[in-house]
Amino acid sequence: MPPQITVLDAGGQYCHLIARKIRELGVYAEVAASETPAAALSGSKGVIISGGPSSVYDPGSPTIDPALLSSGTPVLGICYGEQLMAHLLRGSVQKGDRGEYGAAQLDLTGSGTAFDHLFRGISGRQQVWMSHRDLVAQPPEGFDILATTPTCPVAAMGSATDRLYGVQFHPEVAHTPCGKTILANFVFDICGSIKDWDPAGQVLAIEEHIRRTAAARNVFFFVSGGVDSTVAYTLCLRALGPDRVHGTYVDTGMMREGETEFVRRHFEALGARAFFVEDARNLFLSALSGITEPEAKRHVIGEKFVEVQQRILESEHYLDQHWILGQGTIYPDTIESGGSAKADLIKTHHNRVAGIQKLIDEGRILEPLSSFYKDEVRAIGRELGLAPELLDRHPFPGPGLAIRCLCTDDAMNPQRVDEGWILPVRSVGVQGDSRTYRPVLAIESVPDSDDQVAELTNRRPDVNRIVAIAHTCQPIGNLKVMPAHLTAERLDRLRRVDAIVRGMSHHSGFDQTVWQFPVVLLPLGTPQLPDSVVLRPIDSVDGMTARAVRLPPDLLSRLVHELMEVEGIAGVFCDLTNKPPATIEWE
Ligand code: XMP
């Protein structure tokens, strides 16, 4: 089905989010490479240029076919997309050093046709989400300035005659409440799109696609217990019947407490007749022993996954021509592994490492959900009648607890600074679109507002996160970061604290109010109590941006009480940082 709206990928982590938001409006949208020729876009009713980490002044930065801007097709440039549009049309783009990340106040200062089109139904001061370094200082000739913020003179611009529009902020994220209206104005009023998209109505078409792709072959899955692989597996069961669909769950030892039994129970309930559990706990643990670098851990896990998968494929003869490999890959997975042309390394997914890529290249892969977004997969799952406790599960990363158990070879003390204490651990953050590993600032009193936390993260670019000290067994200056690795003992400790947090947040109903709730183990403590716990409840729409959620005080104090009882735990912290600048996970 041809897309009505094409989103040109200028390397932004938000690129798929834009397409998903358009689909949420009931309009089919797809992502394409930024340099796609204008002629190939002539079938689209409108084009959006996404944000991205580059500066238009960087050599080799993403660009578009300039002919697009005079083709008469409506174009909306978002963030880098706006800067690129201004740059190509001889407006002026000003280079920035530190940039602006987080909430900003938008003043609708414009008037005229372009303003009326893009901001129809919106009035007054609006909160918007910013994530940029450079900015448009002067719009191109013929463009009106539609809106400003205290730091952006051209927060929105437009030319109704040329049907070209640009916004410096991100209308696609939940933290821009008026963003949905802006996108709807562009898609329906400016581009004239009509509603044509409903994922739940696609089940029969997907099943048909599975039968066609599989042809006479059977399908073999590595299932994770997550929503995506379970829905993909269920679709295959329905399309091909239980005898033609096998599933193996690899127990890496990096799973949460009770996970293997949960998965086994649900797959049996789905009617799976050939479901197997592969116990690979020792293999993963020994491969990870002594590794402390976060990206190295991810790499090892990816490699071991492929090794285990390869071994099973070979020993069970799944690689002969009677079988193909089914996967629960969803649409955004491709960009998050750097799969799109210009994306920085956002994360290293295990399902796109070299070994699997080879299978993909050989056409031995069936990915029935590869054009759907997470919420669309859930809608399909509901249509299939899957249990809510499966569909409503919080996302859990493929590398599992390994990336929630921080490791180090060094011994270091927290360092006193004006704002609190710098904890010398490496935690990942995403500024612009690049990943960085930096220490963490621990503060004693929790700021009243998120704005104060954002102000603190902007003021201290040397840290990636701000955590509040909920409780420590001794004054924090007496605690130390000590050499620590991924050992069975630490993983068991993390499993224990994670299970306590999950149990209590489920019973209190808190888990229904958050999108994900990672629990992280830090090697910060004393020789007797070597680790601390970080609680990271967040709210998000799809993990691409996130808001840190504050725990209700009574739940937090009960959690602290229980967690401090666990063997080896010296302290409890709460992560207060939004994404950006911090990622959801700590590695
Ligand atoms: P970050 O930490 O990048 O995470 O803000 C965004 C979302 O992705 C999940 N995540 C992963 N999922 N394999 C996965 O399947 C991975 O390697 C991985 N890393 C992060 C994370 O839990 C969050 O939901």
Short mmCIF file of N, CA and C and ligand atoms in Angstrom, two decimals, residues 298 336 346-350 395-399 403-404 428 435 515-516 542-544 579 582-587, ligand 1:
data_model
loop_
_atom_site.label_atom_id
_atom_site.label_comp_id
_atom_site.label_asym_id
_atom_site.label_seq_id
_atom_site.Cartn_x
_atom_site.Cartn_y
_atom_site.Cartn_z
N ARG A 298 26.83 -5.57 25.52
CA ARG A 298 25.79 -5.73 24.51
C ARG A 298 26.30 -6.54 23.33
N GLU A 336 16.71 1.77 15.15
CA GLU A 336 17.38 1.77 16.45
C GLU A 336 18.66 0.96 16.45
N ILE A 346 22.20 4.25 18.22
CA ILE A 346 21.26 4.50 19.31
C ILE A 346 21.28 3.31 20.24
N LYS A 347 21.26 2.13 19.72
CA LYS A 347 21.45 0.96 20.57
C LYS A 347 21.80 -0.23 19.69
N THR A 348 22.43 -1.20 20.30
CA THR A 348 22.84 -2.35 19.50
C THR A 348 21.87 -3.50 19.79
N HIS A 349 20.92 -3.67 18.92
CA HIS A 349 19.93 -4.71 19.11
C HIS A 349 20.52 -6.08 18.79
N HIS A 350 20.12 -7.06 19.58
CA HIS A 350 20.70 -8.37 19.32
C HIS A 350 20.11 -9.02 18.08
N PRO A 395 7.85 -3.20 28.42
CA PRO A 395 8.93 -3.69 27.57
C PRO A 395 10.13 -4.11 28.42
N PHE A 396 10.84 -5.10 27.94
CA PHE A 396 12.04 -5.57 28.65
C PHE A 396 13.14 -5.74 27.60
N PRO A 397 14.32 -5.18 27.83
CA PRO A 397 15.34 -5.20 26.78
C PRO A 397 15.89 -6.59 26.51
N GLY A 398 16.21 -6.88 25.27
CA GLY A 398 16.78 -8.18 24.89
C GLY A 398 17.97 -8.59 25.75
N PRO A 399 18.96 -7.71 25.98
CA PRO A 399 20.11 -8.12 26.80
C PRO A 399 19.77 -8.30 28.28
N ILE A 403 22.24 -5.36 31.25
CA ILE A 403 22.46 -3.92 31.04
C ILE A 403 21.84 -3.09 32.17
N ARG A 404 21.34 -3.80 33.19
CA ARG A 404 20.84 -3.09 34.37
C ARG A 404 21.73 -3.37 35.58
N VAL A 428 24.48 5.76 30.53
CA VAL A 428 24.33 6.23 29.16
C VAL A 428 23.32 7.35 29.07
N ARG A 435 25.00 8.59 21.72
CA ARG A 435 25.08 8.03 23.07
C ARG A 435 26.38 8.45 23.73
N TRP A 515 5.03 3.40 32.02
CA TRP A 515 5.23 2.67 30.76
C TRP A 515 6.29 1.59 30.93
N GLN A 516 7.25 1.87 31.80
CA GLN A 516 8.32 0.91 32.06
C GLN A 516 8.93 1.26 33.41
N ASP A 542 6.48 5.42 23.45
CA ASP A 542 7.13 4.29 22.80
C ASP A 542 8.61 4.20 23.10
N GLY A 543 9.04 4.82 24.17
CA GLY A 543 10.43 4.66 24.58
C GLY A 543 11.40 5.62 23.90
N MET A 544 10.92 6.36 22.91
CA MET A 544 11.86 7.25 22.21
C MET A 544 12.10 8.53 22.99
N LYS A 579 14.13 11.51 29.25
CA LYS A 579 14.87 11.16 28.03
C LYS A 579 14.38 12.07 26.91
N ALA A 582 18.77 11.68 29.36
CA ALA A 582 19.17 10.33 29.76
C ALA A 582 18.38 9.31 28.95
N THR A 583 18.95 8.15 28.69
CA THR A 583 18.15 7.08 28.11
C THR A 583 17.32 6.44 29.23
N ILE A 584 16.44 5.55 28.83
CA ILE A 584 15.63 4.85 29.84
C ILE A 584 16.52 3.89 30.60
N GLU A 585 17.23 3.04 29.87
CA GLU A 585 18.15 2.11 30.51
C GLU A 585 19.41 2.85 30.94
N TRP A 586 20.16 2.22 31.84
CA TRP A 586 21.38 2.87 32.32
C TRP A 586 22.61 2.50 31.50
N GLU A 587 22.46 1.51 30.61
CA GLU A 587 23.61 1.17 29.73
C GLU A 587 23.10 1.01 28.31
P1 XMP B 1 16.81 3.46 25.89
O1 XMP B 1 17.63 2.93 27.02
O2 XMP B 1 17.57 3.50 24.58
O3 XMP B 1 15.66 2.41 25.69
O4 XMP B 1 16.15 4.77 26.20
C1 XMP B 1 14.50 2.62 24.93
C2 XMP B 1 13.68 1.34 25.01
O5 XMP B 1 14.37 0.27 24.38
C3 XMP B 1 14.61 -0.80 25.29
N1 XMP B 1 15.94 -1.33 24.99
C4 XMP B 1 16.16 -2.47 24.30
N2 XMP B 1 15.32 -3.38 23.79
N3 XMP B 1 17.15 -4.66 23.03
C5 XMP B 1 15.82 -4.48 23.17
O6 XMP B 1 15.06 -5.34 22.74
C6 XMP B 1 18.05 -3.78 23.49
O7 XMP B 1 19.25 -3.95 23.33
C7 XMP B 1 17.53 -2.64 24.17
N4 XMP B 1 18.11 -1.57 24.78
C8 XMP B 1 17.11 -0.79 25.28
C9 XMP B 1 14.52 -0.16 26.66
O8 XMP B 1 14.18 -1.12 27.66
C10 XMP B 1 13.45 0.88 26.44
O9 XMP B 1 12.17 0.31 26.49
#
